[in-house]
PDB file of C-alpha atoms in Angstrom:
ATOM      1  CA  UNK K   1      -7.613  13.969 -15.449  1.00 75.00           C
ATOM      2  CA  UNK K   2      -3.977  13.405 -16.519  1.00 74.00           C
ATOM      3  CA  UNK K   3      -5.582  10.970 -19.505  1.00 71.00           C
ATOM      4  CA  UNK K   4      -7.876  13.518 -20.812  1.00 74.00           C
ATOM      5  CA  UNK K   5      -4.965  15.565 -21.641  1.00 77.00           C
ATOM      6  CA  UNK K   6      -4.842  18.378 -18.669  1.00 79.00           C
ATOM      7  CA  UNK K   7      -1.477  19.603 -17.449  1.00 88.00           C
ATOM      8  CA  UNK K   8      -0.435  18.803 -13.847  1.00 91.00           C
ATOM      9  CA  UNK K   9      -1.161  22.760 -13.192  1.00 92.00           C
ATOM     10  CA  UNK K  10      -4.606  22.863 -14.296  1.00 90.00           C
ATOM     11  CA  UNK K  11      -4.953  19.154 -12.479  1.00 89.00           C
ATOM     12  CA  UNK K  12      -3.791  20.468  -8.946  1.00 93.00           C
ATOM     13  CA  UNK K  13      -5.962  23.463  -9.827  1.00 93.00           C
ATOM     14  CA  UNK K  14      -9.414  21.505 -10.356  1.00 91.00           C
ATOM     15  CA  UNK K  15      -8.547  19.478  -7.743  1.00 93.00           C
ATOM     16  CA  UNK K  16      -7.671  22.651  -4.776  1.00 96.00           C
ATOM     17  CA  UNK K  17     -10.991  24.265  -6.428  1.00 95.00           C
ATOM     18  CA  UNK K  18     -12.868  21.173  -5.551  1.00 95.00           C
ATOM     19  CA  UNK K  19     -10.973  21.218  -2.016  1.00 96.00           C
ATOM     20  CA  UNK K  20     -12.310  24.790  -1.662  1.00 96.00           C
ATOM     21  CA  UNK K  21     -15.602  24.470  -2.532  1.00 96.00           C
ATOM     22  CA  UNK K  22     -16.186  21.930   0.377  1.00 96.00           C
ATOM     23  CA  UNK K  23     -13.673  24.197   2.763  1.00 96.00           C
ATOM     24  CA  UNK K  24     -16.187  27.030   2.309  1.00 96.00           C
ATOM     25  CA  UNK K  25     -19.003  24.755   3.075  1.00 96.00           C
ATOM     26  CA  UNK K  26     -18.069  23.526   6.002  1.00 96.00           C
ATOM     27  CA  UNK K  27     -16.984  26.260   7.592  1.00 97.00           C
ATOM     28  CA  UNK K  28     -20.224  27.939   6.976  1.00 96.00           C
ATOM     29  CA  UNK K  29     -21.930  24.728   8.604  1.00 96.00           C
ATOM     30  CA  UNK K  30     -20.008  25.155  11.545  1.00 96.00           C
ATOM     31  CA  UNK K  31     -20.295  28.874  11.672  1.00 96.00           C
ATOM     32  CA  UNK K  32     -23.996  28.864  11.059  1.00 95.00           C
ATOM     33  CA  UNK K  33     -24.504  25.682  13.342  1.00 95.00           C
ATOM     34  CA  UNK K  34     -26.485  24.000  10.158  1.00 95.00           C
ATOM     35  CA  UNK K  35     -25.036  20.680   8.454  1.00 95.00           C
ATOM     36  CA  UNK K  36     -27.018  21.541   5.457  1.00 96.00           C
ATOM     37  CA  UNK K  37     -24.144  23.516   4.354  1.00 95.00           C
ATOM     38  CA  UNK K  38     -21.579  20.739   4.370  1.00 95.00           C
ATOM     39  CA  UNK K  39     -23.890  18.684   2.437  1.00 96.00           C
ATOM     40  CA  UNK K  40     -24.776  20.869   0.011  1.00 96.00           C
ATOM     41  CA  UNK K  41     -21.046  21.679  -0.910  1.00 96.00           C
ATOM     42  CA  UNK K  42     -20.434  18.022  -1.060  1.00 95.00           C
ATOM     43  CA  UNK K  43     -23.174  17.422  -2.967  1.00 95.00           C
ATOM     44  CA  UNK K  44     -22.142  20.209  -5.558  1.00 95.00           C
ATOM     45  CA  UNK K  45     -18.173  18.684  -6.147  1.00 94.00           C
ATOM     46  CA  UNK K  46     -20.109  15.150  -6.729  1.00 92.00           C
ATOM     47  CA  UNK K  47     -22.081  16.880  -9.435  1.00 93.00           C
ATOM     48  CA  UNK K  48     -19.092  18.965 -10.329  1.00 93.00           C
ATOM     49  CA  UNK K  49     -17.042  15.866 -11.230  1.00 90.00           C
ATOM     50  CA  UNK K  50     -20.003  13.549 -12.359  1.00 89.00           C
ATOM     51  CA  UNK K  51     -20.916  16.499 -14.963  1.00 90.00           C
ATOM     52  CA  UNK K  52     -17.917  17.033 -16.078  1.00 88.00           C
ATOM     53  CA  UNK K  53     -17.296  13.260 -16.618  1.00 82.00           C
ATOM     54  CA  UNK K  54     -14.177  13.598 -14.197  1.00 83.00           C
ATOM     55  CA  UNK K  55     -14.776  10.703 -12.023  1.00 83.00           C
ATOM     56  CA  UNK K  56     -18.646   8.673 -11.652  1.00 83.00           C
ATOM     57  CA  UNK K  57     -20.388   9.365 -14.717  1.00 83.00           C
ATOM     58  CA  UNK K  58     -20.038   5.971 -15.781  1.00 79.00           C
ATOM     59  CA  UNK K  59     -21.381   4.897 -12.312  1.00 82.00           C
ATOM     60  CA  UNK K  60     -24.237   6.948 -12.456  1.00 86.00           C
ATOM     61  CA  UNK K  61     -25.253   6.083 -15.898  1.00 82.00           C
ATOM     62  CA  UNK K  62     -25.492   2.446 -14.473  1.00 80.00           C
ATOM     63  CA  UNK K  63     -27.572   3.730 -11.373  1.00 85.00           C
ATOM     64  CA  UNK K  64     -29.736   5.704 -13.809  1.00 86.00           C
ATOM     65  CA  UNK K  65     -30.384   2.408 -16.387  1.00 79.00           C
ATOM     66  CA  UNK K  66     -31.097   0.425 -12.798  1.00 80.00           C
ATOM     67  CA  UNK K  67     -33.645   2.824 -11.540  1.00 84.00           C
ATOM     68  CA  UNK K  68     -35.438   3.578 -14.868  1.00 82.00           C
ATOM     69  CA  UNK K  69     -35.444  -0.424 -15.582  1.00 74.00           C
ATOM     70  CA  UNK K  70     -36.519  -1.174 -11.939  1.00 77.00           C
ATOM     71  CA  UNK K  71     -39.529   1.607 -12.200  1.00 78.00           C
ATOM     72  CA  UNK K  72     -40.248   0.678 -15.705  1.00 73.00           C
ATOM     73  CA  UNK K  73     -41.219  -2.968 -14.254  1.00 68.00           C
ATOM     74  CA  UNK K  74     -43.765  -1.668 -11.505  1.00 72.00           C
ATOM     75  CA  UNK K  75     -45.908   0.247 -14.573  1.00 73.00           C
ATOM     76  CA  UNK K  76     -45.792  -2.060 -17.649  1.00 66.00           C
ATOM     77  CA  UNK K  77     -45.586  -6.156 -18.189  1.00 57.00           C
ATOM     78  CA  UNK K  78     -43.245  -7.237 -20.121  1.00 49.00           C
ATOM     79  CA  UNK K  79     -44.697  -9.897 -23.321  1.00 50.00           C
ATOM     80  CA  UNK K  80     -43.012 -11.808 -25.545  1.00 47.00           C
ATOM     81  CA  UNK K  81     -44.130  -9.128 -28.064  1.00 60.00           C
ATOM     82  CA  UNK K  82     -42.213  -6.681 -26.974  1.00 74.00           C
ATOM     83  CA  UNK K  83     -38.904  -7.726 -24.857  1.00 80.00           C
ATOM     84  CA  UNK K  84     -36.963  -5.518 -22.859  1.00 80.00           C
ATOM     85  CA  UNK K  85     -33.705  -4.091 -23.254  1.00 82.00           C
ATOM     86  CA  UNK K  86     -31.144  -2.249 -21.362  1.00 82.00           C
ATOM     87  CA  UNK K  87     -27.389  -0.798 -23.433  1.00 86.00           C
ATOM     88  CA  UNK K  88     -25.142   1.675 -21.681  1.00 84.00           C
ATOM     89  CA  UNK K  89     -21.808   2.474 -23.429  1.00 85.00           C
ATOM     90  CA  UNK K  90     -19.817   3.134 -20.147  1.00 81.00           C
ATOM     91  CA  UNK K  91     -16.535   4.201 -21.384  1.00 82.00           C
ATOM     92  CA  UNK K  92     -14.461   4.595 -25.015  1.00 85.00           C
ATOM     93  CA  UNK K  93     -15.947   5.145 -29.050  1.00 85.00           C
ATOM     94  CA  UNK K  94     -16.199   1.433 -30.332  1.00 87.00           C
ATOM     95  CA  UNK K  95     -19.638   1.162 -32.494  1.00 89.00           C
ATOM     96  CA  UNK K  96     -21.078  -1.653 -30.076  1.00 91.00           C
ATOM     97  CA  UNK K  97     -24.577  -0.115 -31.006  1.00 89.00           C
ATOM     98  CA  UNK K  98     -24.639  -1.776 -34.395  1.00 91.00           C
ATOM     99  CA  UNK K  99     -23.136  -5.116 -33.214  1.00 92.00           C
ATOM    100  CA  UNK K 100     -25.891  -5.333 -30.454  1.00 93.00           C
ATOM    101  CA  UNK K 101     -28.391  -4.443 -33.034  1.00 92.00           C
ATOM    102  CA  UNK K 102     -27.726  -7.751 -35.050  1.00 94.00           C
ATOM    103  CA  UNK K 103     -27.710  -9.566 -31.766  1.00 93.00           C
ATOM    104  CA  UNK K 104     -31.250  -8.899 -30.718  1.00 92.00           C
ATOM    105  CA  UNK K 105     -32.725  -9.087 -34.103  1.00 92.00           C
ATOM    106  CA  UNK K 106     -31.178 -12.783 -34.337  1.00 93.00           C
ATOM    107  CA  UNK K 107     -32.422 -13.389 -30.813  1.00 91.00           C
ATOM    108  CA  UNK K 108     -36.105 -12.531 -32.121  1.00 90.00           C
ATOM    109  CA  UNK K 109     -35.600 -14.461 -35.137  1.00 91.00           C
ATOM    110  CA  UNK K 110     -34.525 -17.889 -32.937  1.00 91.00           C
ATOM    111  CA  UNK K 111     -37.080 -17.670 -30.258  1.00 88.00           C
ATOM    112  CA  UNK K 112     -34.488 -16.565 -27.538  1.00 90.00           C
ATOM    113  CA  UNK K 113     -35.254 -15.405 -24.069  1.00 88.00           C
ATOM    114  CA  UNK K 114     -32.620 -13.510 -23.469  1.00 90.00           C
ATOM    115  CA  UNK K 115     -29.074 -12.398 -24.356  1.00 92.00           C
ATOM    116  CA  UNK K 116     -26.456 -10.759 -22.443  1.00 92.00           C
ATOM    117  CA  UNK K 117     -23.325  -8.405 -24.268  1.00 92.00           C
ATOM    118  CA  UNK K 118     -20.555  -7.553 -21.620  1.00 91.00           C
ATOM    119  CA  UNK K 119     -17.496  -5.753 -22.957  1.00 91.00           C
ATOM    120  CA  UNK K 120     -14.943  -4.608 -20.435  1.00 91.00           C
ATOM    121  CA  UNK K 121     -11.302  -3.574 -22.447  1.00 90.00           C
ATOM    122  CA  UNK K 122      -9.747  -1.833 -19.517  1.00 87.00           C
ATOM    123  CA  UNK K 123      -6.512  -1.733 -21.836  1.00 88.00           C
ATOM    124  CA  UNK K 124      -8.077   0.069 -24.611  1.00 88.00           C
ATOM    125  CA  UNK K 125     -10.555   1.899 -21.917  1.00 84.00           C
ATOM    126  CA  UNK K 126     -13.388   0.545 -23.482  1.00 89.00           C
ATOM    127  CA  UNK K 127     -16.812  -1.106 -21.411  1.00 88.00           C
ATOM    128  CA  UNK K 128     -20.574  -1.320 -22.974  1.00 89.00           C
ATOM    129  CA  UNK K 129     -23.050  -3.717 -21.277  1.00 87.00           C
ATOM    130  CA  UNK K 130     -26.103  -4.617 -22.796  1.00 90.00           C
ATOM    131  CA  UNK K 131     -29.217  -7.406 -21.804  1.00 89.00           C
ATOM    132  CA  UNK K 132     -31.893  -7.621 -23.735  1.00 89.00           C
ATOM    133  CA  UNK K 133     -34.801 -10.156 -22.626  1.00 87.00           C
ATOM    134  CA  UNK K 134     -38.405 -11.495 -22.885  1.00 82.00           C
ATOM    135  CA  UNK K 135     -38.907 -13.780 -20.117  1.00 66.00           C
ATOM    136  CA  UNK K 136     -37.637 -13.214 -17.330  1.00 51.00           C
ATOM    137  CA  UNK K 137     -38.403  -9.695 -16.860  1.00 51.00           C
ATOM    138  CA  UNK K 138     -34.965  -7.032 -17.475  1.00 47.00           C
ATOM    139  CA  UNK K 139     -35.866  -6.300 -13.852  1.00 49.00           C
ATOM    140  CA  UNK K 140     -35.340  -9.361 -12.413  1.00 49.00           C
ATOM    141  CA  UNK K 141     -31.567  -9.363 -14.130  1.00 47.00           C
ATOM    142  CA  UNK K 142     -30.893  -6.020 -13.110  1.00 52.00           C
ATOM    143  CA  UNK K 143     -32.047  -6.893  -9.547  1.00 48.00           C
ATOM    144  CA  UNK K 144     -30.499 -10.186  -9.701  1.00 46.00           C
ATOM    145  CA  UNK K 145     -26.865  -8.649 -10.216  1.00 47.00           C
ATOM    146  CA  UNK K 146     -24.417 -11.703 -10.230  1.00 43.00           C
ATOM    147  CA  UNK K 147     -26.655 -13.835 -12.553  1.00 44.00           C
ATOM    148  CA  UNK K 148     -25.764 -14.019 -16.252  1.00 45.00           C
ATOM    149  CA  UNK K 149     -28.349 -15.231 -19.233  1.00 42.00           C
ATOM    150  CA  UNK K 150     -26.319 -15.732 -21.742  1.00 41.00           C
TER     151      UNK K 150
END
């Protein structure tokens, strides 16, 4: 929070609002005798902080890309026609877009199964990943996790 320019005030502010919001909602779970309450006001500071790209948007941007690639598999096939292709832009303004643009065209234009563009510049707070592929499936990397085709 300290990065994106807010004062140690506002900082410890945010942070006892947060505190407060799941305070209030557990004490109404124990005073109404229902844990719905204490997950609910969990639930909300997670959204609170994920919305406000405080902390875990640029974990659920990768959850969302998994999920939409992994039920994207069960309702079309994937052809050499028409590859697949997953690009997030996790974190920082570099124009990666354009770069990954020339990448897959040249991949089409040499027959290639599939390509792989992994940027992680923690010292310039930068990180895009992008896989683009026609066999195998963009599922079965996403799924795969550890494996690279490069």
């Amino acid at each position: 929070m300290l990065r994106r320019g807010l004062t140690t005030t506002r900082v410890l502010t945010c942070l006892s609002g947060l505190g407060l919001v799941t305070l209030v909602g557990a004490l109404a779970s124990v005073a109404l005798r229902n844990e719905l309450f204490a997950i609910l006001s969990a639930a909300a500071v997670i959204g609170i902080l994920v919305a406000s790209r405080l902390f875990g948007f640029a974990e659920f941007l990768l959850v969302k890309n998994h999920v939409s690639a992994s039920a994207g598999a069960f309702f079309r096939r994937t052809t050499a026609d028409k590859p697949q292709q997953v690009e997030t832009h996790l974190q920082g303004s570099g124009e990666w877009g354009s770069l990954w643009r020339e990448l897959t065209a040249y991949a089409k234009d040499q027959n290639l199964g599939s390509i792989c563009l992994d940027v992680n510049a923690p010292a310039i707070q930068e990180t895009y990943h992008a896989r683009w592929s026609t066999k195998p499936t963009i599922q079965a990397i996403l799924v795969s996790g550890e494996q690279n085709f490069r």
